[in-house]
Amino acid sequence: MAERVFTMPDLGEGLEEGRIVRWLVAEGARVELNQPLVEVETAKAVVEIPSPFAGRIQALHGSDGEDVFVGSPLVTFEVEGGLVAPIAESWTSYPPTPQVSATPPVRKLAKELGVDIGTVRGTGRDGRVTEDDVRSASGGPADVTRIELTPVRRAIAANLERQVTIPQVTTFRTVDCSALQTFRTELGVSPLPVVVAALCRVANDHPLINARWSADAILAANGVNVGLAIDTEKGLIVAVVRDAHTLGIAKLATESTRLAGAARAGSLTPDDIAGATIAVSNTGSYGSEAGTPILSPGTSVTLAIGVIRERALVIDGQVVARPAATLSLTFDHRVLDGAAAGRALTQLVDLLQSDERLRDLPR
């Protein structure tokens, strides 16, 4: 029998760890190839991970509620033949104490402070022992209220820290939404799928808004995969409408609704969260007039749509009340100059203000 170590796989772009929801197998049990092993919560979905081997479970690395970093050991198997897969040298195991729920960093802190974690009363979610609990047990300061970081919040923070290094600029335009409101009402959809369809049309004429920067070239995508920023109880999640340029407005609306429901239910698949080539944030959904959206990983443009409401616009020299919104376009200045971004945004505004051009979009 040979020992094989299965590490936490990469379950999506920008994800560095997963939280064990529950084990579906026990140590000592025999498993078949592709038999479900464990449910893992990532920043964007709860994923069921299958067994990559057939054999016997020698060890489960982690207990329910623990965070496991990508590349760290998850399960050790005994299998017939084959080479032994070594455990990564950079990984340090902090075996769980029975009846104690704590993350590996908290267990490490307890060890450093000389605290027996088995004697600490946890005040975190479901009785989890937190860093403050350990510091209190050691006599250290605890003069703050600690809000435990969820996998979603950790992933959001990590992405923001990476994205802030990109030279990004935001430009704004006001759009008269009279034609848009009439058109989308006739179709029985929200403004979002109409704007996404219009953006796909603009991307065909301005390919740099659907591109990304690489070390030696700008990579323009051949298809348009639109990342939609979705607000959930766990935080902001970007889900992807794949091949949006091939879909009509009705299918865009259906897919947007599906992704929003899956994001809030925690049931997005890895394919639902990977591969965005451009992003859209509907900031108007929570009443925001405008915003300065941050780029999503792998994109050069994020478009934010502000709330549509009556505003005073000058039309043919007269001040009139019209439904209007602010569009905010954040772009990677390495990929686009301001003039290029401005031309693309102007074309989008012109399209959204034209009844004729709106009706030319695929339904």
PDB file of N, CA and C in Angstrom, residues 131-137 139-146:
ATOM      1  N   GLU A 131      -9.149  34.469  18.315  1.00  0.00           N
ATOM      2  CA  GLU A 131      -7.883  34.990  18.820  1.00  0.00           C
ATOM      3  C   GLU A 131      -8.084  35.741  20.127  1.00  0.00           C
ATOM      4  N   ASP A 132      -9.174  36.529  20.224  1.00  0.00           N
ATOM      5  CA  ASP A 132      -9.442  37.251  21.468  1.00  0.00           C
ATOM      6  C   ASP A 132      -9.660  36.298  22.634  1.00  0.00           C
ATOM      7  N   ASP A 133     -10.342  35.160  22.370  1.00  0.00           N
ATOM      8  CA  ASP A 133     -10.540  34.170  23.434  1.00  0.00           C
ATOM      9  C   ASP A 133      -9.199  33.658  23.940  1.00  0.00           C
ATOM     10  N   VAL A 134      -8.296  33.376  22.994  1.00  0.00           N
ATOM     11  CA  VAL A 134      -6.975  32.870  23.379  1.00  0.00           C
ATOM     12  C   VAL A 134      -6.195  33.939  24.138  1.00  0.00           C
ATOM     13  N   ARG A 135      -6.231  35.190  23.641  1.00  0.00           N
ATOM     14  CA  ARG A 135      -5.491  36.264  24.329  1.00  0.00           C
ATOM     15  C   ARG A 135      -6.063  36.513  25.725  1.00  0.00           C
ATOM     16  N   SER A 136      -7.391  36.450  25.841  1.00  0.00           N
ATOM     17  CA  SER A 136      -7.999  36.634  27.163  1.00  0.00           C
ATOM     18  C   SER A 136      -7.545  35.535  28.114  1.00  0.00           C
ATOM     19  N   ALA A 137      -7.494  34.306  27.602  1.00  0.00           N
ATOM     20  CA  ALA A 137      -7.063  33.186  28.446  1.00  0.00           C
ATOM     21  C   ALA A 137      -5.610  33.320  28.857  1.00  0.00           C
ATOM     22  N   GLY A 139      -4.196  36.238  29.414  1.00  0.00           N
ATOM     23  CA  GLY A 139      -4.027  37.477  30.161  1.00  0.00           C
ATOM     24  C   GLY A 139      -3.675  38.654  29.287  1.00  0.00           C
ATOM     25  N   GLY A 140      -3.698  38.476  27.928  1.00  0.00           N
ATOM     26  CA  GLY A 140      -3.377  39.559  27.002  1.00  0.00           C
ATOM     27  C   GLY A 140      -4.545  40.500  26.813  1.00  0.00           C
ATOM     28  N   PRO A 141      -4.337  41.631  26.122  1.00  0.00           N
ATOM     29  CA  PRO A 141      -5.390  42.627  25.936  1.00  0.00           C
ATOM     30  C   PRO A 141      -6.474  42.151  24.983  1.00  0.00           C
ATOM     31  N   ALA A 142      -7.710  42.537  25.284  1.00  0.00           N
ATOM     32  CA  ALA A 142      -8.846  42.248  24.409  1.00  0.00           C
ATOM     33  C   ALA A 142      -9.802  43.428  24.488  1.00  0.00           C
ATOM     34  N   ASP A 143      -9.319  44.614  24.074  1.00  0.00           N
ATOM     35  CA  ASP A 143     -10.096  45.841  24.237  1.00  0.00           C
ATOM     36  C   ASP A 143     -10.853  46.214  22.973  1.00  0.00           C
ATOM     37  N   VAL A 144     -11.055  45.250  22.089  1.00  0.00           N
ATOM     38  CA  VAL A 144     -11.812  45.502  20.867  1.00  0.00           C
ATOM     39  C   VAL A 144     -12.824  44.378  20.678  1.00  0.00           C
ATOM     40  N   THR A 145     -13.839  44.673  19.900  1.00  0.00           N
ATOM     41  CA  THR A 145     -14.789  43.637  19.511  1.00  0.00           C
ATOM     42  C   THR A 145     -14.325  43.041  18.192  1.00  0.00           C
ATOM     43  N   ARG A 146     -14.048  41.796  18.204  1.00  0.00           N
ATOM     44  CA  ARG A 146     -13.488  41.141  17.021  1.00  0.00           C
ATOM     45  C   ARG A 146     -14.601  40.586  16.151  1.00  0.00           C
TER      46      ARG A 146
END
